[in-house]
Coordinates of C-alpha atoms and ligand atoms in Angstrom, one line a residue:
X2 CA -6.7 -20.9 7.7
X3 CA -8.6 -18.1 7.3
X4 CA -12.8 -18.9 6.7
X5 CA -14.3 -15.3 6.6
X6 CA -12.8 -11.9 5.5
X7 CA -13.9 -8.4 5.5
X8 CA -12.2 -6.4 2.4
X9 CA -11.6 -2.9 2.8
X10 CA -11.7 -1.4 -0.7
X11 CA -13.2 -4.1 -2.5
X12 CA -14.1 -2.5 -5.7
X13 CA -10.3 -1.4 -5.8
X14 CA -7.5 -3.5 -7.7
X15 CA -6.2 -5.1 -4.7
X16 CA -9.9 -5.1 -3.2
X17 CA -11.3 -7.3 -7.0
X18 CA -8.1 -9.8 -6.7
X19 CA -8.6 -10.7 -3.0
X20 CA -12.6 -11.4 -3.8
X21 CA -11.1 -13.8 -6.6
X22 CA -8.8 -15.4 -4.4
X23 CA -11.4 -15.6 -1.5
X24 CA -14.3 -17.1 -4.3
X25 CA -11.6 -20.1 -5.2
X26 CA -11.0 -20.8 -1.8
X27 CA -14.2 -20.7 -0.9
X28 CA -13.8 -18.0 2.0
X29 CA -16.6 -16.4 3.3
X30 CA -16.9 -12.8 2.7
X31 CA -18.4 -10.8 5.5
X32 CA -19.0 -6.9 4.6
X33 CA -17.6 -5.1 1.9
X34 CA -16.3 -1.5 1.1
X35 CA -16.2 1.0 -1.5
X36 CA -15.4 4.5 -2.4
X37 CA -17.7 5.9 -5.0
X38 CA -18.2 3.0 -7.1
X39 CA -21.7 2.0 -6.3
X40 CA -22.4 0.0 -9.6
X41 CA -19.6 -2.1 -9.2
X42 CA -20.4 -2.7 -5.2
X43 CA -23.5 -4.0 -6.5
X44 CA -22.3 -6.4 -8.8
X45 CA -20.0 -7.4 -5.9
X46 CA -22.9 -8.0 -3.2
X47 CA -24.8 -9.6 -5.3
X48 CA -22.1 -12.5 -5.9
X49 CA -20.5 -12.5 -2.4
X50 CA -24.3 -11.5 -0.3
X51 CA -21.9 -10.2 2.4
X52 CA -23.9 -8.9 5.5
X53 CA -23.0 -5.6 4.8
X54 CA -21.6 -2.9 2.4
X55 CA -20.2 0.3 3.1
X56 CA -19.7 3.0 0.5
X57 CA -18.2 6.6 1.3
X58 CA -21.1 9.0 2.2
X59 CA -24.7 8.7 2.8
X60 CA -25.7 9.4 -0.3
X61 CA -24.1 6.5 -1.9
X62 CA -24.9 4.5 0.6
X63 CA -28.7 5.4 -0.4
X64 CA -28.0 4.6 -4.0
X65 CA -26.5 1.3 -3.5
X66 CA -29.7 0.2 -1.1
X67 CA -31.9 1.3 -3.5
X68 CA -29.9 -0.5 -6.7
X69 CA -30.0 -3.5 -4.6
X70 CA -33.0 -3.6 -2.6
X71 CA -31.7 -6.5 -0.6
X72 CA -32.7 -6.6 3.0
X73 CA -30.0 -9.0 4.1
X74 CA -27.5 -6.8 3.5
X75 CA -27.0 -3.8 5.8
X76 CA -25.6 -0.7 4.1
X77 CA -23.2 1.9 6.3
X78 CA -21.1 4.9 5.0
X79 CA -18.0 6.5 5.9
X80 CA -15.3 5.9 8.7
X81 CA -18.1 4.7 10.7
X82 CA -18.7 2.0 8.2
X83 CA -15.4 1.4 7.3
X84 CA -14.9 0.6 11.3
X85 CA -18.0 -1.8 11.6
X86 CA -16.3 -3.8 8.6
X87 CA -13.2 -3.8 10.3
X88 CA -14.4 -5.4 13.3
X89 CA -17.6 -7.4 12.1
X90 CA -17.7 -10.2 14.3
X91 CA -18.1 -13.2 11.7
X92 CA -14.8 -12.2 10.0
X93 CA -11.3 -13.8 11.1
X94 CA -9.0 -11.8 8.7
X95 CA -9.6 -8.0 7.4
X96 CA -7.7 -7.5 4.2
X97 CA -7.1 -3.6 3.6
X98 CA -7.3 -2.6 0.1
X99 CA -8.6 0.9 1.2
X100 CA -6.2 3.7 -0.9
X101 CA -4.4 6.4 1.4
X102 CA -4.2 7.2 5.6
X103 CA -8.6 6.8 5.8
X104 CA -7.2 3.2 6.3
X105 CA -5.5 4.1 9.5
X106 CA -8.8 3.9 11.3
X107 CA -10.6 1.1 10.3
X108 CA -6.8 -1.1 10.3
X109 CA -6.4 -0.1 14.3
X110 CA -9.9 -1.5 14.7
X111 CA -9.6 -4.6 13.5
X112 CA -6.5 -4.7 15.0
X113 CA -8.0 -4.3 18.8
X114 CA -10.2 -7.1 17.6
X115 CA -7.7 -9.1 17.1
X116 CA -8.2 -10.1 13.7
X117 CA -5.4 -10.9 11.7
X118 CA -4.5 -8.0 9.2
X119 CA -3.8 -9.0 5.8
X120 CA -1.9 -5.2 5.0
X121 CA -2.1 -3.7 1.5
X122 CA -2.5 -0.1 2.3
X123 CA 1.1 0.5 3.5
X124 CA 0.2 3.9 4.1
X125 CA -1.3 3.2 7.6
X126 CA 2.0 1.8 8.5
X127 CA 3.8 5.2 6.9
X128 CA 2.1 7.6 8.8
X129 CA 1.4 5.5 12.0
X130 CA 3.4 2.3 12.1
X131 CA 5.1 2.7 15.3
X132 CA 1.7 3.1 16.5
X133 CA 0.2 0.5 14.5
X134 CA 2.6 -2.3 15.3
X135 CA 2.7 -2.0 19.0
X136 CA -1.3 -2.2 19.2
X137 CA -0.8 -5.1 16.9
X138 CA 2.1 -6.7 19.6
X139 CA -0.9 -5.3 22.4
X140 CA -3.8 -7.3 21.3
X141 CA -2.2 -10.3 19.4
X142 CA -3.2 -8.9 16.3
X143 CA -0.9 -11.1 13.0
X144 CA -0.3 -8.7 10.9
X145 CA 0.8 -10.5 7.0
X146 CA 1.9 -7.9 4.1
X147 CA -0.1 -8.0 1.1
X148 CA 2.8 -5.7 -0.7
X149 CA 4.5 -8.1 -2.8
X150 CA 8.4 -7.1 -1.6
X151 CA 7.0 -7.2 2.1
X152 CA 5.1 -10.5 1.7
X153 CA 8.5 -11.8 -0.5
X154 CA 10.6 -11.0 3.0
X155 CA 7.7 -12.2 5.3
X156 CA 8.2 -15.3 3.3
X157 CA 12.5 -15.2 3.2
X158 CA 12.0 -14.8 7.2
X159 CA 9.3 -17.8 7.2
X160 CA 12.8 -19.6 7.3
X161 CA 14.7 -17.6 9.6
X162 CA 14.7 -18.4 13.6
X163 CA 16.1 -15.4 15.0
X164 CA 15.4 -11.9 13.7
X165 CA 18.7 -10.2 14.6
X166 CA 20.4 -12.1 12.1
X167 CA 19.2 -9.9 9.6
X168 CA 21.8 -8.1 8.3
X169 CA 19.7 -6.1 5.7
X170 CA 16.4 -6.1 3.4
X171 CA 16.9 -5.5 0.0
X172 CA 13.6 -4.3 -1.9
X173 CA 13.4 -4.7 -5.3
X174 CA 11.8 -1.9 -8.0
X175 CA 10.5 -2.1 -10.9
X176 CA 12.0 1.5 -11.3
X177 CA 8.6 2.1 -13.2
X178 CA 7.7 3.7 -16.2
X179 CA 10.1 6.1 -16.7
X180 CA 13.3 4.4 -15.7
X181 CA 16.4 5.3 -17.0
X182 CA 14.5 9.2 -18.6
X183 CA 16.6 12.7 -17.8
X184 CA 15.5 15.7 -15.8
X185 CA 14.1 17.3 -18.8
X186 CA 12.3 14.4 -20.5
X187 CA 10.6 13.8 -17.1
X188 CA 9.4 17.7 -17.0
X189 CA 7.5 16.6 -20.5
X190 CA 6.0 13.4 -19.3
X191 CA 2.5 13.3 -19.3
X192 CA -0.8 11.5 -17.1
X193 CA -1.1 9.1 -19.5
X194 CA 2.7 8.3 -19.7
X195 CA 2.6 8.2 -15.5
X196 CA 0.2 5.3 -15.6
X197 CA 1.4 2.8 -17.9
X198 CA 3.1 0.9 -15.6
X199 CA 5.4 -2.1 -17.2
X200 CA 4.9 -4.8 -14.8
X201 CA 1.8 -3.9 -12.5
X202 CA -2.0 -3.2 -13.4
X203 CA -3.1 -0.8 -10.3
X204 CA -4.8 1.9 -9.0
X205 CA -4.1 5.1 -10.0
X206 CA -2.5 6.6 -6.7
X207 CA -0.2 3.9 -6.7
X208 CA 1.0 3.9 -9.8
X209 CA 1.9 7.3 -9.9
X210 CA 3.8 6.6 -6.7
X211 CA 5.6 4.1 -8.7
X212 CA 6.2 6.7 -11.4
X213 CA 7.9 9.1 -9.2
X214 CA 9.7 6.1 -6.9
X215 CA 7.9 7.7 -3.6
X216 CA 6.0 3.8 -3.8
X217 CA 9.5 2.5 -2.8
X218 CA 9.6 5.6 -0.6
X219 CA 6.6 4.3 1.0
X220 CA 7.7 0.5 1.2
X221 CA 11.2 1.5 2.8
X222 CA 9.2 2.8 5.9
X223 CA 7.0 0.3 5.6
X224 CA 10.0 -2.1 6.0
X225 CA 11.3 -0.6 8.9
X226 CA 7.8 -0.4 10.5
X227 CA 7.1 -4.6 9.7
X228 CA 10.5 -5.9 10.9
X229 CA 11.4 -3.4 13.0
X230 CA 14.3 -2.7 11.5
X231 CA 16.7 0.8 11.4
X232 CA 16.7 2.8 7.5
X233 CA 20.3 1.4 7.0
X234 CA 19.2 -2.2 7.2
X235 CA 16.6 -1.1 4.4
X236 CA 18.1 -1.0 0.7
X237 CA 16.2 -0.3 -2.7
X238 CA 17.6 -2.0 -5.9
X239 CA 16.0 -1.8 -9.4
X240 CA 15.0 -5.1 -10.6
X241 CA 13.4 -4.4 -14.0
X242 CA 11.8 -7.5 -14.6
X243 CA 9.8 -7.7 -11.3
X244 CA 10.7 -11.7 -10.6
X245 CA 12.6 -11.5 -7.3
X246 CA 10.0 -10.1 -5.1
X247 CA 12.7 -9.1 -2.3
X248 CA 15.6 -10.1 -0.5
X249 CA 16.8 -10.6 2.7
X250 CA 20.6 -10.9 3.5
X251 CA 21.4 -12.5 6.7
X252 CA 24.6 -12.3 9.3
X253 CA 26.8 -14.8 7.6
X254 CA 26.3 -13.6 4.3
X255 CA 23.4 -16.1 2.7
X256 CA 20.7 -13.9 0.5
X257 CA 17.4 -15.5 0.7
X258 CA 14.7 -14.1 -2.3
X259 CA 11.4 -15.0 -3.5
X260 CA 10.4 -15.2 -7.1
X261 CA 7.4 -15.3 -8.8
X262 CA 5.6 -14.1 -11.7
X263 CA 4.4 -11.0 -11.0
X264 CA 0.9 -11.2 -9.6
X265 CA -0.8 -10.0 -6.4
X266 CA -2.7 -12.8 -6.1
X267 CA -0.3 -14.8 -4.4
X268 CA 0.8 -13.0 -1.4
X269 CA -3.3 -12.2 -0.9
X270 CA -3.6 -16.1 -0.4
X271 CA -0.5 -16.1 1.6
X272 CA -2.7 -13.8 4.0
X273 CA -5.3 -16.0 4.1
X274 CA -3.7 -19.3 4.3
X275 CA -0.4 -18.3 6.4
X276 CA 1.3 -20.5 8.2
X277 CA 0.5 -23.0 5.6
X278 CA 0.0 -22.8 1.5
X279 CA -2.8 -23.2 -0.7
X280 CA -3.2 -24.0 -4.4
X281 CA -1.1 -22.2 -6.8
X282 CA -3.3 -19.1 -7.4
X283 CA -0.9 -17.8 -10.7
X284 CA 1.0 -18.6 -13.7
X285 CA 3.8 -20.7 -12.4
X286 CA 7.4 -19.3 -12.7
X287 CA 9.6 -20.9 -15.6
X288 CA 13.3 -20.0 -15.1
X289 CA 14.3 -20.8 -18.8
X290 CA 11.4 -18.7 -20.2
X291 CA 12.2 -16.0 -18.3
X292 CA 14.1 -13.2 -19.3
X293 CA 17.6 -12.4 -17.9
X294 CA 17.4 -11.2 -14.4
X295 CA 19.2 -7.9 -13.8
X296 CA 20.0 -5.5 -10.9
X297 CA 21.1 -2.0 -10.7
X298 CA 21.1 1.2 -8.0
X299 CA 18.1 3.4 -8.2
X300 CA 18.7 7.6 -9.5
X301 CA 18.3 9.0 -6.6
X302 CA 18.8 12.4 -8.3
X303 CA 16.3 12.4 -11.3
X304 CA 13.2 10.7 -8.8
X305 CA 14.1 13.0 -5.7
X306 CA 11.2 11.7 -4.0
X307 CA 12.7 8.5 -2.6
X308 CA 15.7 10.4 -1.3
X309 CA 13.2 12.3 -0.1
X310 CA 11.3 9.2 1.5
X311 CA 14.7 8.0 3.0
X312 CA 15.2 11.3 5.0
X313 CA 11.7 11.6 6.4
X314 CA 12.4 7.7 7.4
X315 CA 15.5 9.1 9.2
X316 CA 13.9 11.9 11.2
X317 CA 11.3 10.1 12.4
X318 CA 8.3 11.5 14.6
X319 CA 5.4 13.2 12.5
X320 CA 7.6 13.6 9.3
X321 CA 6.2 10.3 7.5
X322 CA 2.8 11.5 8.3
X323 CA 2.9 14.6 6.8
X324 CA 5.6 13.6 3.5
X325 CA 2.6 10.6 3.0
X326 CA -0.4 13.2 3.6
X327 CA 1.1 15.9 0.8
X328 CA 1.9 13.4 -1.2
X329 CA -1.3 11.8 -1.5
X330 CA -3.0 15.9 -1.7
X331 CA -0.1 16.2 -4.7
X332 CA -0.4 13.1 -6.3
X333 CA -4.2 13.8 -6.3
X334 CA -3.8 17.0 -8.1
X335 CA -1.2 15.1 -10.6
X336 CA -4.1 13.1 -11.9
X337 CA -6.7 15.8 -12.1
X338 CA -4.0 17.3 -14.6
X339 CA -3.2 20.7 -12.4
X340 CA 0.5 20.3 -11.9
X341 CA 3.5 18.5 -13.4
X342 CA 5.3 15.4 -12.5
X343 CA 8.0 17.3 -10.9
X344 CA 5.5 19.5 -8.9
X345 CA 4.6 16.6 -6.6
X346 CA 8.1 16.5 -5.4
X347 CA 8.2 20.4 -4.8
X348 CA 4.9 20.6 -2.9
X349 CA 5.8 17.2 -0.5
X350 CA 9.3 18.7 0.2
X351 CA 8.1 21.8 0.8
X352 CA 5.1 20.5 3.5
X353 CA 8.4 18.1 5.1
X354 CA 10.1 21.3 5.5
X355 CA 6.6 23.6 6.8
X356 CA 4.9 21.5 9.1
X357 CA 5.8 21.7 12.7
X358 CA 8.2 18.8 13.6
X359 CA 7.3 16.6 16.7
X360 CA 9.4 13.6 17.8
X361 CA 6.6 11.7 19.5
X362 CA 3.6 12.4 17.6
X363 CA 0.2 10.5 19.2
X364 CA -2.4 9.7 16.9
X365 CA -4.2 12.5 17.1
X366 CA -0.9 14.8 16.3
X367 CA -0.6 12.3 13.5
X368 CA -3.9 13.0 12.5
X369 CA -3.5 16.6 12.8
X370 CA 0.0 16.3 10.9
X371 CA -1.4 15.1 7.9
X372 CA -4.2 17.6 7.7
X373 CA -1.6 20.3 7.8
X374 CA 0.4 18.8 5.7
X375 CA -2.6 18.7 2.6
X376 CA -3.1 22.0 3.6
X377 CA 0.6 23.4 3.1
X378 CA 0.3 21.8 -0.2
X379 CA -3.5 23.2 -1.4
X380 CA -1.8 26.7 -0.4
X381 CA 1.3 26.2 -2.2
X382 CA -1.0 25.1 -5.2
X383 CA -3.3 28.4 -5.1
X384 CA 0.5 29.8 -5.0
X385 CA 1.2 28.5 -8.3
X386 CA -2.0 29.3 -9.9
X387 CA -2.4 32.6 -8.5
X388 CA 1.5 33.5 -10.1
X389 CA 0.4 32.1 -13.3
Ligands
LIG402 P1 -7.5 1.3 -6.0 O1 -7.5 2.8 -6.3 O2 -7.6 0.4 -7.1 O3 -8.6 0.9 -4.9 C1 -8.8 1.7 -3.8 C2 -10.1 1.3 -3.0 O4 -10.3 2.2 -2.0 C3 -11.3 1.2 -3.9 O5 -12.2 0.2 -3.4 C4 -11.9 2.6 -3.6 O6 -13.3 2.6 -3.9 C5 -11.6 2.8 -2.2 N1 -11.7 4.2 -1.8 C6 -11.1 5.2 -2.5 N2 -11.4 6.4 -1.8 C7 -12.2 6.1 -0.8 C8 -12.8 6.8 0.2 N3 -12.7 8.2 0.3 N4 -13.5 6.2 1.2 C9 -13.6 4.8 1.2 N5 -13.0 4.1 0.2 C10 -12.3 4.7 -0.7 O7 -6.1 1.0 -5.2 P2 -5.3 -0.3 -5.1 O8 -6.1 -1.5 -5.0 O9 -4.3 -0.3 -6.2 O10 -4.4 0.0 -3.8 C11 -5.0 -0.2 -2.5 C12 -3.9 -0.2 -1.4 O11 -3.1 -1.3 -1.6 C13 -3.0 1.1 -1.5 O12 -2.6 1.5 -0.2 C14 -1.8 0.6 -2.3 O13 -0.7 1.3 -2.0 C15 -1.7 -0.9 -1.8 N6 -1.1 -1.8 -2.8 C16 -1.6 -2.0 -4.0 C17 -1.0 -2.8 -4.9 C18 -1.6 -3.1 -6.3 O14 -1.1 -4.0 -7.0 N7 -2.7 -2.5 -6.6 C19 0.3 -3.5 -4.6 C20 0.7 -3.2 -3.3 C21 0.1 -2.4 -2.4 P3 -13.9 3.1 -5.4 O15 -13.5 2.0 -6.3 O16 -15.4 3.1 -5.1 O17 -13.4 4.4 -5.7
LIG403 MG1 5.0 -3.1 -3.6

């Protein structure tokens, strides 16, 4: 088991659940991150006393030192910071809970310091996972999903002694807040609409990646990236209900699943306890409350953006990079309510098909892929504006 943990994006939704799990387990919590939120970063050192804090700029960083006027704990900013919480010696296990690619960074550090990963921020593995994975095989690194539906097959697979009997993952999808809505009722939908998810309470990026299906976008690569697997061993079903985590279907036909109520609390423990299980963390799982279990194929053609996800998987090279960069430049315009829902499909699709294809991108050409690709998308923006 696991005894001391740096969290990466702590005052996040992922970040707050893994601090609760870690408190009940009694895990020692090392150094702590944060974007902007320096009130809430407070509250959090002042419960946990890691040895340090890290917050996004200098600035900040100032303004939490002086709110907590704590000489035991040391306060960084930025990737610098992110990277000394990464690889703080005392820790065992870095959970990342960071939001977006800034996690690619700090997640290779810990990585070449051989701490065990527990992964939330699947868009590391998106843009980079090839890369990712083999300094993970490198250095020893164990690498355990936080996702639920990669955590749910992590588990299936817990039972299964040789990999290539795998003859597919299915992932399940919640199919998200506007499941089952036409073309032109999803021109209409609104922010607000976008982030009233049915099943989850998340951050805001995600959820609007479960809004438009590029989340399951996202978790299809991720897939492939974990278990090594090619895109056609990697189906999506919609599961409304959000019991059965994930399945895996195996050689001689047997589909394995795991079900649960719906709370990420469980596969953060899972990271922290793996090989072996702690106390039940949630609400445990009655199968004659719950409701009727269904399953159906997703609409590929009114939520383009995990057709779109599937073809960028298929390519290969830089094109993950740059789909995952302009989507998370699009998605952050969606929520500062400067284009429509349907917009962030037409500026990701139209930095896949602008930025330079390379087949064997290093990181640095990943890097640079993603920077081109949120700027193909602030120019198609001033575009749109500038026609208006
Ligand atoms: P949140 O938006 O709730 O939290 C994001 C965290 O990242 C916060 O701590 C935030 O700090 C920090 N952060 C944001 N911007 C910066 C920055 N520029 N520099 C440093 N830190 C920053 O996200 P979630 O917890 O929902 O998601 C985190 C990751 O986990 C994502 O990759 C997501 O896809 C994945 N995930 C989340 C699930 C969920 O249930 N929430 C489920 C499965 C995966 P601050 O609060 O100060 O802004
Ligand atoms: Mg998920």
């Amino acid at each position: 088991m696991v005894h001391a943990i740096s969290v990466l994006g702590s005052t996040g939704s992922i970040g707050r659940q893994s601090l609760d799990v870690a408190e009940k387990m009694g895990v020692r919590v090392c150094a702590l991150t944060a974007g902007s939120n320096v009130a809430r970063m407070a509250q959090q050192c002042r419960l946990f006393r890691p040895k340090l804090a890290v917050m996004s700029t200098q600035e900040l960083a100032q303004e939490l030192e002086a709110e907590l006027a704590d000489p035991a704990v040391r306060v960084l900013w930025g990737e610098e910071g992110l990277i000394a919480a990464a690889t703080m010696e005392e820790a065992d296990c870095v959970i990342t809970a960071v939001v977006g690619m800034l996690g690619l960074k700090p997640t290779l550090a810990a990585i070449r310091a051989r701490k065990r990963i527990g992964l939330a921020n699947k868009e590391t593995l998106v843009c980079a996972g090839e890369l990712v994975m083999a300094e993970a095989e490198k250095y020893g690194a164990q690498i355990v999903p936080v996702d639920s539906e990669h955590s749910a097959i992590f588990q299936c697979l817990m039972g299964v002694r040789d990999r290539s009997e795998i003859r597919r993952l299915i992932l399940t999808c919640s199919g998200g807040p506007f499941f089952g809505k036409t073309r032109e009722e999803l021109a209409r939908v609104t922010k607000a609409d976008a982030l009233r998810h049915p099943n989850w309470k998340m951050g805001a990026k995600i959820t609007i990646d479960c809004a438009t299906l590029m989340n399951k976008g996202l978790e299809v690569i991720e897939a492939m990236r974990l278990y090594s697997l090619p895109l056609e061993k990697v189906d999506v079903v919609i599961h409304r209900q959000s019991i059965v985590h994930s399945l895996v279907e195996l050689r001689d036909g047997a589909v394995l699943a795991q079900l649960g109520v719906p709370d990420m609390r469980l596969p953060i423990q899972l990271a922290l306890t793996y090989p072996n299980r702690g106390e039940r963390p949630v609400e445990r799982l009655s199968l004659t409350q719950m409701p009727p279990l269904t399953f159906c194929e997703p609409d590929l053609e009114n939520f383009p953006c995990l057709a779109l996800a599937r073809r960028c998987a298929e390519t290969g090279g830089n094109s993950c990079a740059v789909m995952n960069g302009a989507n998370e430049a699009a998605v952050a315009l969606y929520l500062a309510d400067k284009i429509g829902f349907y917009e962030i499909y037409r500026l990701v699709q139209h930095a896949v098909d602008s930025v330079p294809f390379l087949a064997h991108p290093d990181l640095e050409q990943i890097l640079e892929s993603d920077a081109l690709a949120r700027q193909s998308v602030a120019e198609s923006f001033a575009r749109i504006e500038a026609s208006k």
